[in-house]
CSV table of C-alpha atoms in Angstrom, one decimal:
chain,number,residue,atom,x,y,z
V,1,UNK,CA,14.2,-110.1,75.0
V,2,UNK,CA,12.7,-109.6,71.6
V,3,UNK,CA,14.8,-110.3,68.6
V,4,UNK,CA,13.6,-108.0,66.1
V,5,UNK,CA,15.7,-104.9,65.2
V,6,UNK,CA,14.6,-100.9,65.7
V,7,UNK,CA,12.7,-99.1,63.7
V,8,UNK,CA,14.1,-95.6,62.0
V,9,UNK,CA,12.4,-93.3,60.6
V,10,UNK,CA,13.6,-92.6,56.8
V,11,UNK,CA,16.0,-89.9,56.1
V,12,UNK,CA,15.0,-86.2,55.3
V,13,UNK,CA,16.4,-84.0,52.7
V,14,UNK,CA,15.9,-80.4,52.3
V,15,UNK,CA,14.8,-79.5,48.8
V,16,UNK,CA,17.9,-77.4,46.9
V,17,UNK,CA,17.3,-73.7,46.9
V,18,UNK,CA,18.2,-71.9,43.5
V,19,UNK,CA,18.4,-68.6,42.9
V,20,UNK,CA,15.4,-67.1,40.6
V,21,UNK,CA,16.6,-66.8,36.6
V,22,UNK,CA,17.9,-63.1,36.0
V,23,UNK,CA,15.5,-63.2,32.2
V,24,UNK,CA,12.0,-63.9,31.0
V,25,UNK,CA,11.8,-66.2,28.1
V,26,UNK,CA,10.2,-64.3,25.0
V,27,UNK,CA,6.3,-64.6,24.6
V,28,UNK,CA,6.8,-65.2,20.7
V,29,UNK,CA,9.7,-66.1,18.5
V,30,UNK,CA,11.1,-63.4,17.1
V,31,UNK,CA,10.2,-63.6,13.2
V,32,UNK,CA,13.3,-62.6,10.4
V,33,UNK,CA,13.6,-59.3,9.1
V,34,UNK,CA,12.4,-58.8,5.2
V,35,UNK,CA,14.5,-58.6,2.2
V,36,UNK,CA,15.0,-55.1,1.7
V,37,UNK,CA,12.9,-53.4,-1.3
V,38,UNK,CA,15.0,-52.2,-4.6
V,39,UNK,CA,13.6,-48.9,-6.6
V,40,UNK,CA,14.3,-50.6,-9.6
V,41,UNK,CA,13.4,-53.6,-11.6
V,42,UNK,CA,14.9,-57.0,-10.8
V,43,UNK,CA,17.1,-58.6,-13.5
V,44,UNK,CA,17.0,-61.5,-14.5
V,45,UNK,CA,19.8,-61.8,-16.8
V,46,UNK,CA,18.0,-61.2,-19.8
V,47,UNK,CA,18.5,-58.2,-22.2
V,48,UNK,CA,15.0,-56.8,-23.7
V,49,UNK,CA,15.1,-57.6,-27.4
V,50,UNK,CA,15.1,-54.9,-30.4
V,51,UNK,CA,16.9,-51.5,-30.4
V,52,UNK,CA,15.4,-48.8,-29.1
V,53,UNK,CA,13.1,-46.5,-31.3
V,54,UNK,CA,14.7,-43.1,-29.9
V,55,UNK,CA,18.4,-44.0,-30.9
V,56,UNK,CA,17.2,-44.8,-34.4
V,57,UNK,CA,15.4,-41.5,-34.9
V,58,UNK,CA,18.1,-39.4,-33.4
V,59,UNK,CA,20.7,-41.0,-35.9
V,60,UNK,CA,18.5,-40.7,-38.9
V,61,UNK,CA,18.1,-36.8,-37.9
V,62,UNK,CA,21.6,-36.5,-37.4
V,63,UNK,CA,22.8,-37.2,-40.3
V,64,UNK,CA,20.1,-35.6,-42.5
V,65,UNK,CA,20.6,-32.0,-40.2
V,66,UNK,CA,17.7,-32.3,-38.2
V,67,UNK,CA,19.8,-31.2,-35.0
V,68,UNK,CA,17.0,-30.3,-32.3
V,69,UNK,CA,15.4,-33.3,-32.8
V,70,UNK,CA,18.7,-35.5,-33.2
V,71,UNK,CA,19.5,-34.2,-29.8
V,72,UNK,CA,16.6,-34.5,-27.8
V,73,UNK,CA,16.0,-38.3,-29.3
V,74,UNK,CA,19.3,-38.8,-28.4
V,75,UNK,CA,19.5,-37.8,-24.7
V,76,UNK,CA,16.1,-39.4,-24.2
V,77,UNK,CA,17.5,-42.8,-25.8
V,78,UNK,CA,20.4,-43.0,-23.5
V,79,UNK,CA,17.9,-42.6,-20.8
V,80,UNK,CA,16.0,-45.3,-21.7
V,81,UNK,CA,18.9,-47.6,-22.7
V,82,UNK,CA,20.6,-47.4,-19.2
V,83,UNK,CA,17.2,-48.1,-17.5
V,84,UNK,CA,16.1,-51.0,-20.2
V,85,UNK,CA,19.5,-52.3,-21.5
V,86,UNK,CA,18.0,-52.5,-24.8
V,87,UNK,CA,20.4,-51.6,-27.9
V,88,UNK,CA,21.2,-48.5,-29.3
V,89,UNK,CA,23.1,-46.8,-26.6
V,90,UNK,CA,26.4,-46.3,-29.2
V,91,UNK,CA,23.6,-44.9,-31.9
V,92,UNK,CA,22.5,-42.4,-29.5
V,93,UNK,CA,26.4,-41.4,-28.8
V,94,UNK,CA,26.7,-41.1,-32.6
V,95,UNK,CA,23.8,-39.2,-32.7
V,96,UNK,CA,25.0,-36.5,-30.1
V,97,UNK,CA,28.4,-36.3,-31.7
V,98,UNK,CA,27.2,-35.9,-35.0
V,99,UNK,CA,25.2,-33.1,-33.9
V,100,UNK,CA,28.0,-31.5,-32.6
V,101,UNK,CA,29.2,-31.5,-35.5
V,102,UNK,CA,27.0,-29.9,-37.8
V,103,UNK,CA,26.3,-27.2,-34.9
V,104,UNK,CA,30.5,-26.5,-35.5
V,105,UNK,CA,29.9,-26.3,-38.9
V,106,UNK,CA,26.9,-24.0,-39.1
V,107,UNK,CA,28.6,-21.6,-37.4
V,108,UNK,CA,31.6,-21.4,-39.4
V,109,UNK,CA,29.4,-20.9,-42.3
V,110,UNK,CA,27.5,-18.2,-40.3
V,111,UNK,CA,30.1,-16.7,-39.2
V,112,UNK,CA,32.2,-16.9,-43.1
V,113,UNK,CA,28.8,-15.4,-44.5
V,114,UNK,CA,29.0,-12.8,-42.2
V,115,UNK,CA,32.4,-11.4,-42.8
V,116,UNK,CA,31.8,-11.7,-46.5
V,117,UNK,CA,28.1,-9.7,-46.6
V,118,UNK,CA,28.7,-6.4,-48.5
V,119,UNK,CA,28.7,-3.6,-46.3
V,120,UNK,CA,26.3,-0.6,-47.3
V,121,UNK,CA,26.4,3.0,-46.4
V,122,UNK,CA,23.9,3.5,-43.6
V,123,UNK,CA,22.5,7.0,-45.3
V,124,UNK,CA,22.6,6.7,-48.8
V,125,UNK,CA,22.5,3.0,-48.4
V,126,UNK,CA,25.2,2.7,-51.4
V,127,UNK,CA,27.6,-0.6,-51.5
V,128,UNK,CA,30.8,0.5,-49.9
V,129,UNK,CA,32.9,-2.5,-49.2
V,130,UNK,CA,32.6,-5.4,-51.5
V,131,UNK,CA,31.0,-8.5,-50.5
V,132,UNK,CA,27.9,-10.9,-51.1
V,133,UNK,CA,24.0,-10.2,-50.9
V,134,UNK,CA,21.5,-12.6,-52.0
V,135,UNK,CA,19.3,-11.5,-55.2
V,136,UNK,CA,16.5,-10.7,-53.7
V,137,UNK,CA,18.3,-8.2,-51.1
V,138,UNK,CA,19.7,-6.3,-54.0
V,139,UNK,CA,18.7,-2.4,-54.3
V,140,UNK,CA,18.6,-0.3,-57.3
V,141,UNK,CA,21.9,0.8,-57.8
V,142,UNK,CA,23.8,-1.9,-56.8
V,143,UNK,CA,26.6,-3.2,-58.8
V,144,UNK,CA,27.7,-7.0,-59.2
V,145,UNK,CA,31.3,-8.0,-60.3
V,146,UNK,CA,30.2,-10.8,-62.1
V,147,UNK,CA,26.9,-12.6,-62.9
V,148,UNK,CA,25.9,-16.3,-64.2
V,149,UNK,CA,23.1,-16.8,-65.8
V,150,UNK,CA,21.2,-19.5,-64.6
V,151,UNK,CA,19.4,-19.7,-60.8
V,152,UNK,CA,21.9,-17.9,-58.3
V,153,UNK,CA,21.7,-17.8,-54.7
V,154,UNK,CA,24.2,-15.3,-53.5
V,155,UNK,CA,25.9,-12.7,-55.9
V,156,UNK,CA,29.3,-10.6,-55.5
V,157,UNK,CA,27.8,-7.3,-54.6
V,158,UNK,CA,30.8,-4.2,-55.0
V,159,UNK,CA,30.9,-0.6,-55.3
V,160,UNK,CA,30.2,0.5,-58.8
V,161,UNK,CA,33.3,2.6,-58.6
V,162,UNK,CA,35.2,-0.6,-59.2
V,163,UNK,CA,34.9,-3.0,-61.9
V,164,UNK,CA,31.6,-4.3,-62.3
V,165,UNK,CA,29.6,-6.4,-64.9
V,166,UNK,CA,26.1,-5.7,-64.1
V,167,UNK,CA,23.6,-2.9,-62.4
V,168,UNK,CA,20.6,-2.9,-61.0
V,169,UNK,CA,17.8,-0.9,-62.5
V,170,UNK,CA,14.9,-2.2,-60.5
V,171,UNK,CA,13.3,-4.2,-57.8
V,172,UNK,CA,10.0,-5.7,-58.3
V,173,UNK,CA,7.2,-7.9,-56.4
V,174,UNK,CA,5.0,-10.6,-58.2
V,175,UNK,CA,1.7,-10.2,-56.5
V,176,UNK,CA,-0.1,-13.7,-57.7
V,177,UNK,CA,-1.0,-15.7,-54.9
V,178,UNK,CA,-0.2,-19.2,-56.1
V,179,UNK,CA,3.2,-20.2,-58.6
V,180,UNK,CA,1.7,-19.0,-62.1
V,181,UNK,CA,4.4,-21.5,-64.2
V,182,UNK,CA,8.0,-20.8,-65.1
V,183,UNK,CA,6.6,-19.2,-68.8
V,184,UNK,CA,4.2,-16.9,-67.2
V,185,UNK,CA,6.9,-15.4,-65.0
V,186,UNK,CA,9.3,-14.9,-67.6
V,187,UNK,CA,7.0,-13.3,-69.8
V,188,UNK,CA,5.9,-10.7,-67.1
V,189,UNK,CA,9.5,-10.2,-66.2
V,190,UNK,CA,10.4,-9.3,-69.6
V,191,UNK,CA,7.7,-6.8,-69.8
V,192,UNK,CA,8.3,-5.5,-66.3
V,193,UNK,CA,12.0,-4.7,-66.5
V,194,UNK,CA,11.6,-3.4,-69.8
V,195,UNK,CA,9.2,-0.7,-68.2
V,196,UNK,CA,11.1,-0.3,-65.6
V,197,UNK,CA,13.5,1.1,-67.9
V,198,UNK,CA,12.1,3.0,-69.7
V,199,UNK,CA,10.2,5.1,-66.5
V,200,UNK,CA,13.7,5.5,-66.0
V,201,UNK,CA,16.0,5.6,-68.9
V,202,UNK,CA,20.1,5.8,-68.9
V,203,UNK,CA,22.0,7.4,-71.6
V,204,UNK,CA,22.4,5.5,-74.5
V,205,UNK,CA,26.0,5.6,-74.8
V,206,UNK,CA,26.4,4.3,-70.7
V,207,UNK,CA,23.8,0.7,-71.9
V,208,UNK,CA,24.7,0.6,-75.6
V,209,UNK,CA,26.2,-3.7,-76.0
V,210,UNK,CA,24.3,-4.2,-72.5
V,211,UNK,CA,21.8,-6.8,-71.7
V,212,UNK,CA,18.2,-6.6,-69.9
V,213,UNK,CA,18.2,-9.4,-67.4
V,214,UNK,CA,16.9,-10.5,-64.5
V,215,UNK,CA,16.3,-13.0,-61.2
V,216,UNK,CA,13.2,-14.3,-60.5
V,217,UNK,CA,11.8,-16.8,-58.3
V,218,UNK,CA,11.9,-20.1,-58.9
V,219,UNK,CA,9.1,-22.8,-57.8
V,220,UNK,CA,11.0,-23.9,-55.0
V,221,UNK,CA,11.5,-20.6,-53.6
V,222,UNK,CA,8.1,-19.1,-54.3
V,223,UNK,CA,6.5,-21.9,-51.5
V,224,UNK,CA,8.6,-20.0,-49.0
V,225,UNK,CA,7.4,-16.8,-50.0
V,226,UNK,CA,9.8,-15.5,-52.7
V,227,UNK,CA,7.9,-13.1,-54.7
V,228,UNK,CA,11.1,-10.3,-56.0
V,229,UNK,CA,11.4,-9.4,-59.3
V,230,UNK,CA,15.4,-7.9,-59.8
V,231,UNK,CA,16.1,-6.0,-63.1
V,232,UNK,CA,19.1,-5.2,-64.1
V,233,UNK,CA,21.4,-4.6,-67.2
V,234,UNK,CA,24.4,-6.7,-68.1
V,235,UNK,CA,27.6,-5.7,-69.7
V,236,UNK,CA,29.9,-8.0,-71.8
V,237,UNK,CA,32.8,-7.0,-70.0
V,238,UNK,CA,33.7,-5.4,-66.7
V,239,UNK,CA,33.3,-0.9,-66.8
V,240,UNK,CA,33.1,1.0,-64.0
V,241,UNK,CA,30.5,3.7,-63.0
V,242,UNK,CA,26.7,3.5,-62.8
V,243,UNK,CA,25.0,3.9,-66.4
V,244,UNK,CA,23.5,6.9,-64.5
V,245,UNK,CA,26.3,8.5,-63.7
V,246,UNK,CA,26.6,12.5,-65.2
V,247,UNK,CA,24.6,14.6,-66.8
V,248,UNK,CA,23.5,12.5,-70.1
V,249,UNK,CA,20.0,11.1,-70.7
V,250,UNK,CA,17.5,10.2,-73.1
V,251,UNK,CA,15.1,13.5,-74.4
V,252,UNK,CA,11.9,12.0,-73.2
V,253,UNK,CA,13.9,12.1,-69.6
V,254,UNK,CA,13.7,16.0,-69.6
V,255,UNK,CA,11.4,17.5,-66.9
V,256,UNK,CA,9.9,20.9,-67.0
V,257,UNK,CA,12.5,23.0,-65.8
V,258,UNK,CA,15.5,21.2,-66.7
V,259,UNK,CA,18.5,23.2,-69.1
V,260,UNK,CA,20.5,21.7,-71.8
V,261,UNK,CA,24.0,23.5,-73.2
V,262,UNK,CA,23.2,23.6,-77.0
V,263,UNK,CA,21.0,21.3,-79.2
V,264,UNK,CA,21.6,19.4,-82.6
V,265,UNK,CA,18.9,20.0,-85.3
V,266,UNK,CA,17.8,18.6,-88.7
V,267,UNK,CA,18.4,15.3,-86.9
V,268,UNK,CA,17.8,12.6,-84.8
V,269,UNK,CA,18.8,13.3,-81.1
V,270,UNK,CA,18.9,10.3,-79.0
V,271,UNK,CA,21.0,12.0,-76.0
V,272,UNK,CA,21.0,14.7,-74.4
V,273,UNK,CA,22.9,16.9,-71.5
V,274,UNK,CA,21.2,18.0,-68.6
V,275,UNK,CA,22.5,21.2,-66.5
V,276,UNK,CA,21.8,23.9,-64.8
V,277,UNK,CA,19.8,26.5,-65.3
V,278,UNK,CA,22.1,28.4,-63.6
V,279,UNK,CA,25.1,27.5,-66.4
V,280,UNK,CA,25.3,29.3,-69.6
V,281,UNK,CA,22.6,27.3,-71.6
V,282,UNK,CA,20.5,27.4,-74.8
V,283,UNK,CA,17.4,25.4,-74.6
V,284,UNK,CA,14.8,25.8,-71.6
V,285,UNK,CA,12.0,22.7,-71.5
V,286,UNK,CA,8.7,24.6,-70.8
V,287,UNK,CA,6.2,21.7,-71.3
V,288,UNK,CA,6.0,17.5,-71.8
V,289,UNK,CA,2.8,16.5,-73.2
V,290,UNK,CA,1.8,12.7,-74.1
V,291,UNK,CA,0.7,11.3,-77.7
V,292,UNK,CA,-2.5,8.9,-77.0
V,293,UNK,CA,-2.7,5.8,-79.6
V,294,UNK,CA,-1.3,2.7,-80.5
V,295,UNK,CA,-0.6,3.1,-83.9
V,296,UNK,CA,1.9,5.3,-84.9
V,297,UNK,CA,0.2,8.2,-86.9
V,298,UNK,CA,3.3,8.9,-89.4
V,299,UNK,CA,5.6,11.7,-89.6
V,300,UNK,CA,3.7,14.8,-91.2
V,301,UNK,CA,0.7,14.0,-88.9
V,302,UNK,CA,2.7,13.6,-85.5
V,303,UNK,CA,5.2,16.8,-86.6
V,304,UNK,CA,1.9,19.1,-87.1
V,305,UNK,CA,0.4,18.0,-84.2
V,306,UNK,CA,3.6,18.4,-82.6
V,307,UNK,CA,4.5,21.9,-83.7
V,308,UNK,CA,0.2,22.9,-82.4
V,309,UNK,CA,0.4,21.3,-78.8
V,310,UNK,CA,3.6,22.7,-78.7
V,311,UNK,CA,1.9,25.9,-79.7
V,312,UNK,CA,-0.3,26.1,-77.3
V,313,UNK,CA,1.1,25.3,-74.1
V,314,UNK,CA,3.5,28.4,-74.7
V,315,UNK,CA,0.5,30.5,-75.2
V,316,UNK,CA,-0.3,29.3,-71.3
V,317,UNK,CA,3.3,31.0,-70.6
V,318,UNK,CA,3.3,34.5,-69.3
V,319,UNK,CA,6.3,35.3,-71.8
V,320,UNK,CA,7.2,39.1,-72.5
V,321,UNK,CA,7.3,39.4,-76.3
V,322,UNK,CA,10.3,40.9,-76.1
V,323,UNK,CA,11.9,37.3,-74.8
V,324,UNK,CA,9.9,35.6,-77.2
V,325,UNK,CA,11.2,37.3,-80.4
V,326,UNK,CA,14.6,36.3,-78.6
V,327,UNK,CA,13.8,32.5,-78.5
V,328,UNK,CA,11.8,30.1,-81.1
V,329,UNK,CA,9.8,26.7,-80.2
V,330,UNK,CA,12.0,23.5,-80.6
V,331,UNK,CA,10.6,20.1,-79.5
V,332,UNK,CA,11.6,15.8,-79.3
V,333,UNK,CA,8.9,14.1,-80.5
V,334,UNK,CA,9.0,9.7,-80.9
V,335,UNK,CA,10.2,8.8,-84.1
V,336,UNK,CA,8.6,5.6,-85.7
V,337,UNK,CA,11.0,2.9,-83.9
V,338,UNK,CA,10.5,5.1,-80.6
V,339,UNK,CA,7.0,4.6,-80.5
V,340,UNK,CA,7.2,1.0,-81.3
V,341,UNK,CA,9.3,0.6,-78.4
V,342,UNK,CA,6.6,2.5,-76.3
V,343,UNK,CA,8.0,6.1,-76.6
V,344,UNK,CA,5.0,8.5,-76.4
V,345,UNK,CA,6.6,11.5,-74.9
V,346,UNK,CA,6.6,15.3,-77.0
V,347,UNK,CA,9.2,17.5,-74.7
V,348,UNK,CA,8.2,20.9,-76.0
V,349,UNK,CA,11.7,23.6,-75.8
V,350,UNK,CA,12.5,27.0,-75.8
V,351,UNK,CA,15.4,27.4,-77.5
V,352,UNK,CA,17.3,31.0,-77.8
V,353,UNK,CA,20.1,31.7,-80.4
V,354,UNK,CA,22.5,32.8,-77.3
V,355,UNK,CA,23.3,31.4,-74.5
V,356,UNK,CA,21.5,32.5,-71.8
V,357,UNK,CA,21.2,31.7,-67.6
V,358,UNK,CA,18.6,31.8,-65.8
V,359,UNK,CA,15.3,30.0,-66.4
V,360,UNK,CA,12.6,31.5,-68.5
V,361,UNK,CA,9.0,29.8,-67.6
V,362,UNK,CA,9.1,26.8,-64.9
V,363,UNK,CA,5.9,25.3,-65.6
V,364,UNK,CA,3.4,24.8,-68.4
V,365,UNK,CA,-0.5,24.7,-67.7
């Protein structure tokens, strides 16, 4: 009997079932998302240097009245200021505000100048309520309470029914194209107004103690296009009613046509009353002529040549000779300071020894 012991065979173990895994590993790792992307620029904790130009500008106009632009350089600095951070965001407020203010105060003075402008009379264009007008708006007619000499910018315009110092007599226009010099517009506003007067006189007992004055422009005002001449006549003290109020004038004032009550001869006549012919009346103007001359040609030459074109121009007349015998010639002729002050005018008269109405001759050829 052998002795060696049996052989097995070795041991067999089933290989452990799992179940399959329930994912798929990714192909790729998954990368992490970006940083997200801002609209506006990164800071970095440091504030650009200088102040910015806008606020500056909208202060400076600000405070010298400049208002548009002080506002629209304002609103644009404290766009730019939020977005920069530079300085000058407080300017920019200041700027705003202080355009705020003078916007308030503009229209307080607007609307203060308003309710004080005179008020006209919108057909005869007369003052009727008292206020102020500018010189240059002033009309012929117009009455001022009270003037100062000197440069004026607004005057107080009233009635002329009420107390007044000064009336205007004319309104003028320079035509020069460029500033001629303060000299050269005074002189040609002395001759001007003094013209102006004369083509249309006043009584002499309504401007006796006044003054010829009158607004010009002045340098400043002619670059803007300031180019009015205003006459008028100054009093010493306050009188009410225009200088061409009733029925008094000058005797080289008299039209063909025009009637006077009764006439003063054997002396000098410096005013006269002008009607109606309609109204009871003695003298009857038939013609006004014109001396031609600069020197004054002396009493016997300028009565005889006087007395001839007077003369003839009733010769012209279709006149009845029984109205003629009723009437005689009467004339005003310049004496010698009348025609050194520009008086040229012969106003040739019919004057009857009754009164009379009615006109006699209308015209003179």
């Amino acid at each position: 009997m052998s002795s060696q012991p049996p052989e097995y065979p070795p041991p067999e173990y089933p290989a452990p079932e799992y179940p399959p895994p329930a994912y798929s590993p990714p192909a790729t790792r998954p990368m992490p998302p970006s940083p997200p992307v801002y609209p506006y620029q990164r800071f970095d904790g440091q504030r650009p240097s200088g102040t910015n130009g806008f606020a500056i500008a909208a202060l400076v106009f600000s405070i010298i009245g400049g208002i548009l632009f002080s506002i629209i350089f304002g609103v644009v600095a404290l766009v730019q200021t939020r977005r920069t951070r530079q300085k000058g965001r407080r300017m920019a407020v200041s700027a705003l505000v202080l355009s705020g203010v003078w916007i308030v105060v503009i229209a307080v003075l607007v609307t203060l100048g308003l309710q004080g402008r005179a008020e006209r009379d919108p057909d005869t264009g007369a003052i009727t309520n008292a206020g102020t007008l500018s010189a240059e708006s002033l009309r012929v007619g117009d009455c001022v309470a009270s003037a100062s000499l000197g440069a004026v910018k607004r005057l107080p315009a009233v009635p002329c029914s009420t107390p007044h110092e000064l009336e205007v007599v004319a309104t003028l226009k320079y035509t020069q194209a460029s500033f001629p010099g303060d000299d050269a517009l005074k002189a040609e506003a002395v001759s001007r107004c003094k013209q102006a007067l004369y083509d249309k006189p006043a009584a002499l007992s309504k401007i006796q103690d006044m003054h010829l004055i009158y607004f010009r422009p002045t340098s400043r005002s002619w670059d803007i296009g300031d180019r009015h001449l205003t006459c008028a006549v100054l009093s010493d003290d306050q009188r009410t009613g225009s200088i061409y109020d009733g029925n008094e004038t000058v005797p080289r004032a008299l039209k063909v046509g025009d009637c006077v009550p009764t006439l003063a001869t054997g002396s000098s006549v410096t005013e006269v009353t002008r009607i109606s012919c309609a109204q009871p009346h003695r003298g009857e103007v038939y013609a006004s002529l014109t001396f031609t001359g600069s020197a004054y040609p002396g009493d016997k030459q300028i009565i005889a040549s006087s007395e001839s074109r007077c003369d003839a121009a009733l010769r012209h007349l279709a006149l009845s000779s029984s109205t003629l015998r009723a009437m005689r010639v009467f004339w005003f002729r310049p004496t010698a300071d009348a025609w050194a002050a520009g008086d040229r005018v012969l106003t040739c008269m019919l004057l009857s020894r009754t009164a009379r109405t009615g006109a006699v001759a209308s015209s003179a050829s």
